[in-house]
XYZ file of C-alpha atoms in Angstrom:
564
model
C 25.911 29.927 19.705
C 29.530 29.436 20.326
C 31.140 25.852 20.405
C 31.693 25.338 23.850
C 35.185 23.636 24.281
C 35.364 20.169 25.828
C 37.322 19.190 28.964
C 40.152 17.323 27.363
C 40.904 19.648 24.711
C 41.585 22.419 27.934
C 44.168 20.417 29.439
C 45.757 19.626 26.505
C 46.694 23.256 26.186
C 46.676 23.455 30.208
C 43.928 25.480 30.729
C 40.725 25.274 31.926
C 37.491 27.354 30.756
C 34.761 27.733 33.574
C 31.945 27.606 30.508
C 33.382 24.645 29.018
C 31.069 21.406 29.714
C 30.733 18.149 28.453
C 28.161 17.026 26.147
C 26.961 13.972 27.290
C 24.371 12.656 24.615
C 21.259 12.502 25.370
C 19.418 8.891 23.871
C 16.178 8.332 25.372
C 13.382 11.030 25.254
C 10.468 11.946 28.083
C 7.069 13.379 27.294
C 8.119 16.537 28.195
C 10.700 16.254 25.699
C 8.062 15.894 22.895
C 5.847 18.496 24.338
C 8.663 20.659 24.048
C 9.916 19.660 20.094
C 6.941 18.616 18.395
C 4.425 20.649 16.355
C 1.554 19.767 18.736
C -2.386 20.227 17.899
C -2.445 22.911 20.184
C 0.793 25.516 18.795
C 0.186 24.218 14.643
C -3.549 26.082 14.656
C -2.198 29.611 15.395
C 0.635 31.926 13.613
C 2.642 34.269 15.495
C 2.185 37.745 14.611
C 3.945 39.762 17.845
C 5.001 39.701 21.165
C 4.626 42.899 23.920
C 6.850 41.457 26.591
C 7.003 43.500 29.642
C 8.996 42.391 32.504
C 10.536 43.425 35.990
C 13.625 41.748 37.304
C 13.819 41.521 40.963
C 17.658 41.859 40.845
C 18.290 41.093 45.016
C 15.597 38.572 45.358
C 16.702 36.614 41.268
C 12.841 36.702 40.552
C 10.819 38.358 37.866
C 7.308 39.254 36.967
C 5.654 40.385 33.547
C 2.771 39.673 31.227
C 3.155 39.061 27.463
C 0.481 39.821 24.898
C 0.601 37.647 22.304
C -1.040 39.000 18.980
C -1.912 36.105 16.838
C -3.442 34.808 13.685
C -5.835 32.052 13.674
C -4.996 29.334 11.107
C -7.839 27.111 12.108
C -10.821 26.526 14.329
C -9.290 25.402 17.518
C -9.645 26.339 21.333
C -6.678 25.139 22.816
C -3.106 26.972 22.901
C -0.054 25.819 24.256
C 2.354 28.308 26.038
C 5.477 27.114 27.658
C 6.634 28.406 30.763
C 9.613 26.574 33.034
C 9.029 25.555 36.695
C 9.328 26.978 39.060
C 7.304 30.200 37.341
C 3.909 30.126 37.237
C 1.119 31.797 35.145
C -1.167 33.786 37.600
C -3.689 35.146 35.045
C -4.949 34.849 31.686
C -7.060 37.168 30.025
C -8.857 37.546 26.145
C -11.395 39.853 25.169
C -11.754 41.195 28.658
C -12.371 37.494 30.326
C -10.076 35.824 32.230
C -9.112 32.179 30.948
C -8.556 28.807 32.620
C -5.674 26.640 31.994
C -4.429 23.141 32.665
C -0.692 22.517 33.034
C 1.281 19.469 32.069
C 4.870 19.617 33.247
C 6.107 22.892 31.605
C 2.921 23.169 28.931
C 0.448 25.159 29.941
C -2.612 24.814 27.857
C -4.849 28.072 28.121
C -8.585 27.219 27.364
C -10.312 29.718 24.848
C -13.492 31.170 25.654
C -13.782 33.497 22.223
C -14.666 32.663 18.992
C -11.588 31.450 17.097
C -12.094 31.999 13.096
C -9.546 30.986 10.439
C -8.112 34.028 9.069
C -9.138 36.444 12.311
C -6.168 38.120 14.482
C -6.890 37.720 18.024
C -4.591 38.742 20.994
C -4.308 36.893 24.514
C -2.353 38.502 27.501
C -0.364 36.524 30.160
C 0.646 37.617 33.427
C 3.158 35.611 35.508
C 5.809 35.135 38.116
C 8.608 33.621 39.939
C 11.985 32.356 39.982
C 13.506 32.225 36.170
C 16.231 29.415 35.951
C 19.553 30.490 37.016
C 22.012 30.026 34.324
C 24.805 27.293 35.417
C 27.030 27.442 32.451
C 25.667 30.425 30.140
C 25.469 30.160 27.088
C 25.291 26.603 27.029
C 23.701 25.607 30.027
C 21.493 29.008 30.572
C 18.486 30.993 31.304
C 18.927 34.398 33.346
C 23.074 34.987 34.489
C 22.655 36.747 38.133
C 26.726 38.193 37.702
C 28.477 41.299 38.927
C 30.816 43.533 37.599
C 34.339 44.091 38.915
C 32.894 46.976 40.807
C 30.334 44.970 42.591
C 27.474 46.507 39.938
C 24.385 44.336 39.301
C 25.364 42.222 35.688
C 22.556 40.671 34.601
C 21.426 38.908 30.855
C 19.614 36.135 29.492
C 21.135 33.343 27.657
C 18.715 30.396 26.873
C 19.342 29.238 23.510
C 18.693 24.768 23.831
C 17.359 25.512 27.277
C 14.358 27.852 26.088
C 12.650 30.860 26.055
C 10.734 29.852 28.950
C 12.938 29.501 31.208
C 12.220 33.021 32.222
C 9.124 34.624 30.588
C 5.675 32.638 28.798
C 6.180 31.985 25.379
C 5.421 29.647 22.118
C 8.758 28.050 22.740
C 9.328 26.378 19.191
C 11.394 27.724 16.817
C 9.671 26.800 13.888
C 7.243 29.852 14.361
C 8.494 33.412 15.042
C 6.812 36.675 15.180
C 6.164 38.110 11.930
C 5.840 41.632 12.956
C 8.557 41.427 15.914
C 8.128 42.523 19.237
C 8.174 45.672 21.782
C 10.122 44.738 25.095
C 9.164 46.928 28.018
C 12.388 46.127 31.056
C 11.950 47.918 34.108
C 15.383 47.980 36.648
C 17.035 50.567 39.012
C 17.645 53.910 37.942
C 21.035 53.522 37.998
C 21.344 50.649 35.879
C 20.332 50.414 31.931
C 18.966 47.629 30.040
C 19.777 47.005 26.451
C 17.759 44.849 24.684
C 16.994 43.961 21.280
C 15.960 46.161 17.892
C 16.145 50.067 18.683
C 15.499 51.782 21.868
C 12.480 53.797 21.933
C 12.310 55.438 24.953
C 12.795 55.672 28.960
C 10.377 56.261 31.015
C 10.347 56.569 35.261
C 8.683 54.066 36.480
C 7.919 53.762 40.494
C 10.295 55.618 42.710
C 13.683 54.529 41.931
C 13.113 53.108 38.625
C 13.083 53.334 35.127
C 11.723 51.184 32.204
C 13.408 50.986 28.891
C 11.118 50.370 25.699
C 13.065 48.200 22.778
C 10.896 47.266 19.440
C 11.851 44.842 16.900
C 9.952 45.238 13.754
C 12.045 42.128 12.112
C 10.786 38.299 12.872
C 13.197 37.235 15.760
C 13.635 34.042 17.504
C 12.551 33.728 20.646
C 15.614 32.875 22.590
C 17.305 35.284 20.824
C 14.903 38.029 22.714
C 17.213 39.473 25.400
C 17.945 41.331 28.430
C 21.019 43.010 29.653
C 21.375 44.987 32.642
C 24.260 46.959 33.644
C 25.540 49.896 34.337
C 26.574 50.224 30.768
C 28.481 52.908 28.696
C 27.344 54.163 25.154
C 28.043 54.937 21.657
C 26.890 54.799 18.139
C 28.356 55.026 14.801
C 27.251 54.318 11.186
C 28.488 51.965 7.997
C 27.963 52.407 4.594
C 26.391 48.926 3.645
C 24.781 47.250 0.256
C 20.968 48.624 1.961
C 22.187 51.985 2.734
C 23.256 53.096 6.093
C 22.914 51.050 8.749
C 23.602 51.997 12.408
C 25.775 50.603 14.981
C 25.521 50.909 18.562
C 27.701 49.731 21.242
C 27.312 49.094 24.952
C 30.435 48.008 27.359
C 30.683 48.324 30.665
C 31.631 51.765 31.434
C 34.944 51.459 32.882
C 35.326 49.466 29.195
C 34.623 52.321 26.488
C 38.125 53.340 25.370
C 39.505 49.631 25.268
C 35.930 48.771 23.842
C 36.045 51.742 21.262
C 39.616 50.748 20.332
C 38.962 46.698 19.464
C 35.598 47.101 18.323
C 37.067 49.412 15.490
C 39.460 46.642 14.437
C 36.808 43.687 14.075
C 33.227 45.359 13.394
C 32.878 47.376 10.609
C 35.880 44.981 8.272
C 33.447 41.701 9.175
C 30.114 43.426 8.179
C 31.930 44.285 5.035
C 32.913 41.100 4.212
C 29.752 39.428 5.157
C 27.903 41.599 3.365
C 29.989 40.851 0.634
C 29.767 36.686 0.924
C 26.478 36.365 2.524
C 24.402 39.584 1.421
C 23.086 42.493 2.828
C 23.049 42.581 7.057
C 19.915 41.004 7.292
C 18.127 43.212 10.166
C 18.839 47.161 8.572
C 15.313 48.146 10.280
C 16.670 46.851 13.573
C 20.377 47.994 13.584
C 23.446 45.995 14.307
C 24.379 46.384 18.261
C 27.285 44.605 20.636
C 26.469 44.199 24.411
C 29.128 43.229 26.915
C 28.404 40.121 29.089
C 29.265 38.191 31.193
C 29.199 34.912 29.090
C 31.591 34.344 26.076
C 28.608 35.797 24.071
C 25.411 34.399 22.403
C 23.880 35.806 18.693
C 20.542 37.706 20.321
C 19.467 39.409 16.782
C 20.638 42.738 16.967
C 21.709 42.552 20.111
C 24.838 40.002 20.251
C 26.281 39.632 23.365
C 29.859 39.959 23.542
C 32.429 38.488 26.430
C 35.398 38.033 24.766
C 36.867 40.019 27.301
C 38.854 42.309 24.280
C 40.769 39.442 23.382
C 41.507 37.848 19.961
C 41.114 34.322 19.297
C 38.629 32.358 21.537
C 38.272 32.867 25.048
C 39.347 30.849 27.979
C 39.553 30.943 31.727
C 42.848 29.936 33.426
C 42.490 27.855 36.694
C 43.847 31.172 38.003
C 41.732 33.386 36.624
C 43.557 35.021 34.124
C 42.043 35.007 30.874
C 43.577 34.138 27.338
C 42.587 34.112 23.824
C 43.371 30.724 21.861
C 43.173 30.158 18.345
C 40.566 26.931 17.092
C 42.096 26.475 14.117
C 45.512 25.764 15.483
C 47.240 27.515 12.395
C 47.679 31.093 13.860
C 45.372 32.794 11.746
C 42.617 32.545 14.862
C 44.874 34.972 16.832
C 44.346 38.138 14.586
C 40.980 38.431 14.967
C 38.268 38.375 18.014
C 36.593 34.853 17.066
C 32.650 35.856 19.506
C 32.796 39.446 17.183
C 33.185 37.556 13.887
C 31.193 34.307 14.640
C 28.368 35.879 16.843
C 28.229 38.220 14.359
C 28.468 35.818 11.399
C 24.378 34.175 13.056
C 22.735 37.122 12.096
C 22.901 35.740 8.287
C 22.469 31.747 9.454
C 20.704 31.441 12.551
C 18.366 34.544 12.632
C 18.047 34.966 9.427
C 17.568 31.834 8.477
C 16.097 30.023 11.161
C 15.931 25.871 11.297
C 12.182 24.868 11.692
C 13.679 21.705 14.668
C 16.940 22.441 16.246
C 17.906 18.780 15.059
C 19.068 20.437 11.835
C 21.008 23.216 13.240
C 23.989 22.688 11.645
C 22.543 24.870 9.451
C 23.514 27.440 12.192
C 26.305 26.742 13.643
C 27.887 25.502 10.418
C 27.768 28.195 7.772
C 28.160 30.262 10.973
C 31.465 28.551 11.331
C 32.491 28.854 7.863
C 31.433 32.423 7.823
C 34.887 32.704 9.943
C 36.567 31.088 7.162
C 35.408 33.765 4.944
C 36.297 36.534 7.317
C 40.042 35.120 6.968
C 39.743 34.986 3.220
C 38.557 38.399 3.261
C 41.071 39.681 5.882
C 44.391 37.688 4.767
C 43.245 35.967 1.120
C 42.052 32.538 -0.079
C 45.454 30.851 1.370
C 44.818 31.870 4.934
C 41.306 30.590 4.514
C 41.998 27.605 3.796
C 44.574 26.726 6.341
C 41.815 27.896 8.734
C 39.110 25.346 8.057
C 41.638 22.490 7.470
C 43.034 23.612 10.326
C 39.569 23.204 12.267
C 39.471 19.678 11.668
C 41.538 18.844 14.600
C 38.358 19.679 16.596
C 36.570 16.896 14.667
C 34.994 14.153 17.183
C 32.912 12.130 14.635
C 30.622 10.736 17.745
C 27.372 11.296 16.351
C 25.664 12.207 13.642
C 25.287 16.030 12.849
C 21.141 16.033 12.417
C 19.944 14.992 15.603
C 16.345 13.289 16.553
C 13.596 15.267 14.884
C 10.412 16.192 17.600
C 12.490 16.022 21.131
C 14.201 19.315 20.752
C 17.726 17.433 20.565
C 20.685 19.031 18.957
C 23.019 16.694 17.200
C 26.525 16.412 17.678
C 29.002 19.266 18.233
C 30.637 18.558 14.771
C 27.659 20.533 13.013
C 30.525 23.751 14.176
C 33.958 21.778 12.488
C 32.730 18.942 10.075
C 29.848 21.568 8.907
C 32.097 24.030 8.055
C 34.630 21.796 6.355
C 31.364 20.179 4.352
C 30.695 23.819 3.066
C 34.404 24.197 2.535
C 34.450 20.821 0.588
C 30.871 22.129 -1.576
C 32.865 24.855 -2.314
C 36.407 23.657 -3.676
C 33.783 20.879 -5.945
C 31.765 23.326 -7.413
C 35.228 25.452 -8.220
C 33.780 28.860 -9.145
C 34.287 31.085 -6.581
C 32.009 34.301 -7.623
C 28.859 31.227 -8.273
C 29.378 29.680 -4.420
C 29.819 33.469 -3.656
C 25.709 33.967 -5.423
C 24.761 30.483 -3.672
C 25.322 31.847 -0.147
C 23.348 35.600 -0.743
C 20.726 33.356 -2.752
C 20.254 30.784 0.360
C 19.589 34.488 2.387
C 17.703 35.621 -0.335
C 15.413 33.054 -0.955
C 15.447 31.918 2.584
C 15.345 35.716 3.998
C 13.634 35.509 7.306
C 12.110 32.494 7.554
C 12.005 28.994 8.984
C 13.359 25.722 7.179
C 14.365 22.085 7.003
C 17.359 20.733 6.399
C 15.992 19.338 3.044
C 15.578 23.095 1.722
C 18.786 23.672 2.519
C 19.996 20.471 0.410
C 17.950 21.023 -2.264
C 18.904 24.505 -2.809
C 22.418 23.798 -2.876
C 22.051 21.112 -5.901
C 19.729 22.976 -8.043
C 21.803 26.105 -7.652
C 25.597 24.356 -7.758
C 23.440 21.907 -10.622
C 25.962 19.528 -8.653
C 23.984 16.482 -6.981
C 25.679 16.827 -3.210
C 22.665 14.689 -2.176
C 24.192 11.700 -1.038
C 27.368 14.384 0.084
C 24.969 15.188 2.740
C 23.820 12.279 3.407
C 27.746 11.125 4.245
C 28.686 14.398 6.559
C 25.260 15.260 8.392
C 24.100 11.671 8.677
C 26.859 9.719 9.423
C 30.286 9.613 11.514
C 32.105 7.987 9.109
C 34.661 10.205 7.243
C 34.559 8.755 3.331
C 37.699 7.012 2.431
C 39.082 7.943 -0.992
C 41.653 5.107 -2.698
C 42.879 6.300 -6.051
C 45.690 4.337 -8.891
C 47.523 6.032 -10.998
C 48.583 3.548 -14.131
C 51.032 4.744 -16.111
C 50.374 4.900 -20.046
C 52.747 6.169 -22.660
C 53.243 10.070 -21.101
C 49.854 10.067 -19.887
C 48.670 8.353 -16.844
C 45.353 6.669 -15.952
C 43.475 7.644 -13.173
C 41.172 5.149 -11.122
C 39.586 6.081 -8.118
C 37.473 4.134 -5.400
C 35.517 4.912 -2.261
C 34.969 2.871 0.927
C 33.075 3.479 4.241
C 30.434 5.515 2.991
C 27.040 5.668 2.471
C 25.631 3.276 -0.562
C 25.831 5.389 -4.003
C 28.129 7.742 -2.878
C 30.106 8.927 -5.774
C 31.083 12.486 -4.680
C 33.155 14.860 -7.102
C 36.681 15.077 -6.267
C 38.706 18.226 -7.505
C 42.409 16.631 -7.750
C 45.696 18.841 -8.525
C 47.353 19.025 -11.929
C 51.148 20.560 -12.473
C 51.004 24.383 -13.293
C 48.546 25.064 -10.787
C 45.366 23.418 -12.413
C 42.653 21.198 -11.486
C 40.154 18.878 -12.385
C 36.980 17.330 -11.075
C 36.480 14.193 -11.825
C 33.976 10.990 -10.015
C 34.946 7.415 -9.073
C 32.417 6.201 -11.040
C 34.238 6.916 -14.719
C 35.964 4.038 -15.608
C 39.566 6.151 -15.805
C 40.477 9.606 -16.019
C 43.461 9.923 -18.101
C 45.428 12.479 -17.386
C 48.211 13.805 -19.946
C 50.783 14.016 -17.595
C 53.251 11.249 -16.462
C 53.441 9.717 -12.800
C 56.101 11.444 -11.567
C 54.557 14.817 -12.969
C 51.519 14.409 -10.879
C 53.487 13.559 -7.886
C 52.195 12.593 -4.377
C 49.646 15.681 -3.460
C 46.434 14.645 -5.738
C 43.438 15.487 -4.276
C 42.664 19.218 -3.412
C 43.227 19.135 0.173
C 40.519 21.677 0.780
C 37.857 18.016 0.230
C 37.453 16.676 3.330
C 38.051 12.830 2.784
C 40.546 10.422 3.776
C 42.943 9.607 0.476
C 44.748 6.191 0.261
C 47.084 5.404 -2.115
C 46.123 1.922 -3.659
């Protein structure tokens, strides 16, 4: 998802962005709350195998109906299943093995009550039918769930954005995101005739459906998250093209409004095919080749739906805003310039399909694993667009949109985010992992092997961690420990003592966490470096004081530096 920009930064620059909000933290926890993050007894005894979601939005009235079939595998023995499904919709029937079900329902969980044998091992399937009024999106993305909008021609806009607010705000689902659907899903989406929906994966087919409408059939044979499963209904325009990637060819389809498609055709050119390149480069292969790579215009600044990312960028580079008069403007998040010569929702949207739907965080406590190598992927894209100089001045420049409020890794079990700074201080974390470790072509192989190793599935933030030590053979444990678990930025004194034409280093940290004894990669004359830890007793250096000057420590580390 997009980092939504808070209130004060937008008047600082005099502008004000309709989407923005602020993120008040949350710090006490209901039942439903748990119901909704925790593992329960009743979603851990079953693995999801596939979703056939059909649905029918009623686009006047802002209600829907649908049933989704949910094919499963049974882990163990158990007769209960949890489904989620937001208030005010409600589940009308249930049915398995030709016999309808009864439920019970507490606040948004609705447990359905199994009537048929349930053997470990056995795939079974279970098909819900349901109804009502979805949640209306206040704020999509951010604050989301179905975005009732029309075009500038009065057309019927309409997509889902639910990411943090769920899945179930608008059809019945396993709403967790530790457990996706191994084989994918088909998405059946009837609307008027004269409208399209674009969904995710690759369309199928069209078929009339009662007089005056037509249902499109999308199928996703990749695992996908389920907030990332999507509608979009417009009267869109289309076109298609092709890249030459590491997999072989993978196809590209675009959908704009149609009064859009030759100002579409024109930036998309300019930003598409240049970032899969270079994220296929960094990163690895696009991760979803079966599936296709697709853009979708929206209404919203634009959300990372797997194949299917929405884009509202509005054709500007930089980051989107909204002027109290309605004009709209592109700004650049860095604050260097570099943010101005690309379309940031193309390149970061984009970026998710590697970190995000790819690989997936099991609680969204630890989803800086996201939004932060999503936010360094932009970093890369600069690299790759203007060279390692540009790249750098991006993510330094990022750190102006720092907060330090709260932690990164938020309360495990509540579904609870942590702070904002998993986009910034993530990003400048990687950046800092990277300038340690020094070796540009290994961090290169440590960010295709995390998507490698990783390559659609779920994980904890410990994975992560561990994966970057053993591969880097760098201990960054307590690293992360400092960055994702505190708000302390680590405060790095260093000495220099002269001796003879050499000079003694010392170096000393403060406010950080206990053992912390991170690498440091400091500057030498004639461009070189060296890493060296606070924990030596003194680095000597063979150059004199006034050789080594003022600028010591590789400003690419994100630390404080003191001179003692």
């Amino acid at each position: 998802m997009v980092k939504p920009l808070v209130l004060g930064a937008l008047f600082a620059i005099g502008a004000f962005n309709a989407n923005a909000q602020l993120m008040v933290p949350k710090t006490t926890f209901t039942h439903a709350d748990t119901l909704r993050g925790t593992i329960t007894p009743e979603r851990a005894w079953w693995d999801l195998l596939h979703y056939d979601l059909r649905v029918e939005p009623d686009l006047a009235a802002r209600t829907i109906k649908g049933s989704n079939t949910i094919t499963y595998k049974v882990l163990k023995p158990y007769k209960t299943m949890q489904i989620d499904l937001q208030a005010p919709l409600t589940i009308d029937s249930a049915r398995q093995g030709g016999r309808d079900l009864r439920w019970t329902r507490d606040g948004n969980a609705w447990y359905i009550q199994l009537t048929e044998a349930q053997s470990a091992g056995s795939v079974q399937k279970l098909t819900i039918w349901y109804h009502g009024i979805p949640r209306a999106a206040i704020h999509a993305p951010w604050d989301g769930g179905i975005d009732w909008k029309t075009d500038s021609l009065g057309n019927p806009w309409v997509s889902s954005a639910c990411q943090g607010t769920g899945a179930s705000t608008w059809w019945p689902t396993k709403d967790h995101q530790y457990d996706e659907p191994d084989n994918g899903c088909d998405m059946f989406v009837t609307v008027p005739d004269s409208l399209m929906d674009v969904s995710n994966g690759r369309l199928v087919g069209e078929e009339p459906a009662d007089p005056g409408k037509k249902t499109y059939h999308w199928q996703v044979k990749n695992p996908i998250n389920n907030y990332d499963m999507s509608i979009n209904i417009g009267k869109y325009a289309h076109w298609s093209d092709t890249l030459h990637g590491e997999k072989g060819v993978l196809d590209l389809n675009f959908y704009v409004l149609a009064y859009n498609l030759d100002r579409a055709r024109a930036h998309f050119a300019l930003n598409v095919k240049p970032m899969i390149h270079c994220f296929e480069y960094w990163m690895g292969p696009y991760p979803f080749y079966e599936d296709g790579y697709k853009l979708v215009e929206s209404y919203n600044l634009g959300m990372e739906h797997q194949g299917a990312t929405q884009y509202g960028n509005r054709y500007l580079n930089g980051y989107r805003i909204t002027h109290k008069d309605g004009t709209n403007e592109g700004i650049d998040l860095s604050h260097t310039g570099w943010g101005l010569k690309w379309d940031f929702i193309i390149i970061h949207e984009s970026g998710h399909e590697w970190f995000g739907n790819n690989i997936t965080t099991k609680d969204v406590a630890d989803m800086w694993v996201h939004e932060g190598f999503t936010n360094y992927s932009e970093t890369l894209f600069v690299d790759c667009q203007y060279g390692k100089e540009a790249g750098d001045a991006y993510c330094q420049g990022t750190r102006k949109n720092i907060r330090n409020d709260s932690p990164i890794i938020g309360p495990y079990g509540v579904n609870k985010e942590g702070s904002g700074d998993m986009y910034y201080k993530g990003g400048n974390m990687i950046n800092t992992i990277r300038c340690i470790m020094g070796n540009d072509e290994a961090f290169r192989q440590l960010l295709r092997g995390l998507n490698k190793t990783f390559y659609h599935q779920t994980v904890t933030t410990a994975q992560i961690e561990h994966y970057i030590s053993g591969k880097s053979g760098i201990d960054f444990s307590k690293t992360f420990d400092q960055y994702l678990r505190t708000v302390r930025v680590p405060v790095l004194t260093y000495t220099l003592a002269p001796s003879g034409s050499s000079t003694v280093l010392h170096l000393t940290w403060s406010n950080c966490v206990d053992g912390f004894d991170m690498p440091v990669r400091i500057l030498l004359p004639g461009g070189k470096s060296q890493v060296v830890t606070a924990s030596a007793a003194g680095t000597v250096l063979p150059y004199t004081v006034s050789e080594l000057g003022t600028s010591l420590v590789d400003p690419n580390i994100y630390v404080t530096v003191k001179a003692g």
